[in-house]
Amino acid sequence: VQLQASGGGLVQPGGSLRLSCAASGRTLSSYRVGWFRQAPGKERDFVAGIRGSGGSTAYADSVKGRFTISRSNAKVYLQMNSLKPEDTAVYYCAADPVWGSYSSGYDYWGQGTLVTVSS
């Protein structure tokens, strides 16, 4: 499964971005999907995940109330609002067809998209 994350860019503090994750040649509707991020010099951290036919979700504490993960038309999105400079990172989407944890155990990863929050 080849994943492609897109939608990153430069945004001012308080602004919004929407990231998209798509799989080539298939839908992600039945996959467990997570978003992760890695800031310079730091480890990759879990941001948000979605799984199951009901689309249950989970979020890191640092993004609760600001970020929303969702599915639509075979893609998975990460809506990011009220962005802060500390949200600056490369954002990766990951997917797996097997039920499991929101934050680990993904076999397929996208290439990442850079989000920079700066004035």
mmCIF file of C-alpha atoms in Angstrom:
data_model
loop_
_atom_site.group_PDB
_atom_site.id
_atom_site.type_symbol
_atom_site.label_atom_id
_atom_site.label_comp_id
_atom_site.label_asym_id
_atom_site.label_seq_id
_atom_site.Cartn_x
_atom_site.Cartn_y
_atom_site.Cartn_z
ATOM 1 C CA VAL A 1 0.000 0.000 0.000
ATOM 2 C CA GLN A 2 1.490 3.332 -1.058
ATOM 3 C CA LEU A 3 0.333 6.283 0.989
ATOM 4 C CA GLN A 4 0.613 9.925 0.067
ATOM 5 C CA ALA A 5 0.255 12.725 2.560
ATOM 6 C CA SER A 6 -0.393 16.219 1.253
ATOM 7 C CA GLY A 7 -1.629 19.626 2.310
ATOM 8 C CA GLY A 8 1.272 20.923 4.334
ATOM 9 C CA GLY A 9 2.618 24.424 4.064
ATOM 10 C CA LEU A 10 3.434 27.639 5.863
ATOM 11 C CA VAL A 11 0.735 29.124 8.072
ATOM 12 C CA GLN A 12 0.647 31.857 10.681
ATOM 13 C CA PRO A 13 -0.055 31.077 14.320
ATOM 14 C CA GLY A 14 -3.788 30.709 14.836
ATOM 15 C CA GLY A 15 -4.299 29.591 11.269
ATOM 16 C CA SER A 16 -5.613 26.345 9.821
ATOM 17 C CA LEU A 17 -4.521 23.621 7.431
ATOM 18 C CA ARG A 18 -6.085 20.408 6.234
ATOM 19 C CA LEU A 19 -3.854 17.446 5.529
ATOM 20 C CA SER A 20 -4.952 14.582 3.305
ATOM 21 C CA CYS A 21 -3.847 10.967 3.216
ATOM 22 C CA ALA A 22 -4.596 8.836 0.192
ATOM 23 C CA ALA A 23 -3.668 5.312 -0.838
ATOM 24 C CA SER A 24 -2.801 4.636 -4.434
ATOM 25 C CA GLY A 25 -5.366 2.446 -6.114
ATOM 26 C CA ARG A 26 -7.465 1.745 -3.064
ATOM 27 C CA THR A 27 -9.695 3.236 -0.467
ATOM 28 C CA LEU A 28 -8.707 3.752 3.140
ATOM 29 C CA SER A 29 -12.259 3.331 4.347
ATOM 30 C CA SER A 30 -11.569 -0.040 5.980
ATOM 31 C CA TYR A 31 -8.096 0.736 7.269
ATOM 32 C CA ARG A 32 -6.928 1.893 10.643
ATOM 33 C CA VAL A 33 -5.188 5.211 9.935
ATOM 34 C CA GLY A 34 -3.013 7.398 12.078
ATOM 35 C CA TRP A 35 -1.317 10.748 11.771
ATOM 36 C CA PHE A 36 2.085 11.247 13.321
ATOM 37 C CA ARG A 37 4.538 14.131 13.364
ATOM 38 C CA GLN A 38 8.235 14.611 13.793
ATOM 39 C CA ALA A 39 9.757 17.941 14.696
ATOM 40 C CA PRO A 40 13.453 18.642 14.037
ATOM 41 C CA GLY A 41 15.635 16.816 16.524
ATOM 42 C CA LYS A 42 12.696 15.010 18.119
ATOM 43 C CA GLU A 43 11.113 11.605 17.934
ATOM 44 C CA ARG A 44 8.041 10.906 15.856
ATOM 45 C CA ASP A 45 4.898 11.284 17.937
ATOM 46 C CA PHE A 46 1.329 10.143 17.557
ATOM 47 C CA VAL A 47 -1.126 12.916 16.703
ATOM 48 C CA ALA A 48 -4.493 11.335 15.859
ATOM 49 C CA GLY A 49 -5.991 8.045 14.744
ATOM 50 C CA ILE A 50 -9.209 6.669 13.304
ATOM 51 C CA ARG A 51 -10.400 3.090 13.075
ATOM 52 C CA GLY A 52 -13.424 0.899 12.624
ATOM 53 C CA SER A 53 -16.520 1.225 10.520
ATOM 54 C CA GLY A 54 -17.874 3.723 12.998
ATOM 55 C CA GLY A 55 -14.807 5.869 12.656
ATOM 56 C CA SER A 56 -13.837 6.041 16.296
ATOM 57 C CA THR A 57 -11.005 8.461 16.938
ATOM 58 C CA ALA A 58 -8.240 9.270 19.372
ATOM 59 C CA TYR A 59 -5.970 12.280 19.810
ATOM 60 C CA ALA A 60 -2.787 13.264 21.525
ATOM 61 C CA ASP A 61 -3.447 15.592 24.449
ATOM 62 C CA SER A 62 -1.463 18.343 22.751
ATOM 63 C CA VAL A 63 -3.928 18.573 19.851
ATOM 64 C CA LYS A 64 -7.278 17.750 21.463
ATOM 65 C CA GLY A 65 -9.874 20.357 20.659
ATOM 66 C CA ARG A 66 -7.775 21.796 17.811
ATOM 67 C CA PHE A 67 -7.279 18.892 15.390
ATOM 68 C CA THR A 68 -9.915 16.629 13.868
ATOM 69 C CA ILE A 69 -9.304 13.392 11.997
ATOM 70 C CA SER A 70 -11.972 12.194 9.575
ATOM 71 C CA ARG A 71 -12.652 9.958 6.587
ATOM 72 C CA SER A 72 -14.331 10.918 3.341
ATOM 73 C CA ASN A 73 -14.258 9.604 -0.196
ATOM 74 C CA ALA A 74 -11.544 7.008 0.397
ATOM 75 C CA LYS A 75 -9.201 9.497 2.035
ATOM 76 C CA VAL A 76 -8.377 10.412 5.594
ATOM 77 C CA TYR A 77 -8.027 14.025 6.610
ATOM 78 C CA LEU A 78 -6.484 15.918 9.474
ATOM 79 C CA GLN A 79 -8.080 19.297 9.996
ATOM 80 C CA MET A 80 -5.737 21.453 12.036
ATOM 81 C CA ASN A 81 -7.069 24.633 13.596
ATOM 82 C CA SER A 82 -5.585 27.162 15.998
ATOM 83 C CA LEU A 83 -2.120 26.154 14.924
ATOM 84 C CA LYS A 84 0.810 26.963 17.163
ATOM 85 C CA PRO A 85 4.542 27.250 16.402
ATOM 86 C CA GLU A 86 5.069 24.022 18.347
ATOM 87 C CA ASP A 87 2.920 22.208 15.778
ATOM 88 C CA THR A 88 5.709 22.710 13.246
ATOM 89 C CA ALA A 89 6.813 19.287 12.041
ATOM 90 C CA VAL A 90 6.765 16.822 9.211
ATOM 91 C CA TYR A 91 3.418 15.078 9.363
ATOM 92 C CA TYR A 92 3.081 11.448 8.303
ATOM 93 C CA CYS A 93 0.055 9.291 7.740
ATOM 94 C CA ALA A 94 0.136 5.580 8.417
ATOM 95 C CA ALA A 95 -2.345 2.823 7.698
ATOM 96 C CA ASP A 96 -2.928 -0.811 8.496
ATOM 97 C CA PRO A 97 -5.752 -3.208 7.581
ATOM 98 C CA VAL A 98 -5.555 -4.991 10.927
ATOM 99 C CA TRP A 99 -7.418 -3.772 14.011
ATOM 100 C CA GLY A 100 -5.061 -2.451 16.650
ATOM 101 C CA SER A 101 -3.839 0.497 18.624
ATOM 102 C CA TYR A 102 -4.446 4.020 17.368
ATOM 103 C CA SER A 103 -0.846 4.976 18.027
ATOM 104 C CA SER A 104 1.309 2.016 17.002
ATOM 105 C CA GLY A 105 1.611 -1.077 14.846
ATOM 106 C CA TYR A 106 1.205 0.447 11.403
ATOM 107 C CA ASP A 107 2.753 -1.359 8.440
ATOM 108 C CA TYR A 108 2.317 1.331 5.793
ATOM 109 C CA TRP A 109 3.641 4.873 5.916
ATOM 110 C CA GLY A 110 3.449 7.891 3.664
ATOM 111 C CA GLN A 111 6.356 10.165 2.797
ATOM 112 C CA GLY A 112 5.392 13.080 5.022
ATOM 113 C CA THR A 113 4.302 16.641 4.457
ATOM 114 C CA LEU A 114 5.902 19.653 6.138
ATOM 115 C CA VAL A 115 3.818 21.980 8.270
ATOM 116 C CA THR A 116 5.465 25.213 9.366
ATOM 117 C CA VAL A 117 3.681 27.524 11.780
ATOM 118 C CA SER A 118 5.398 30.862 11.892
ATOM 119 C CA SER A 119 4.707 34.558 11.638
#
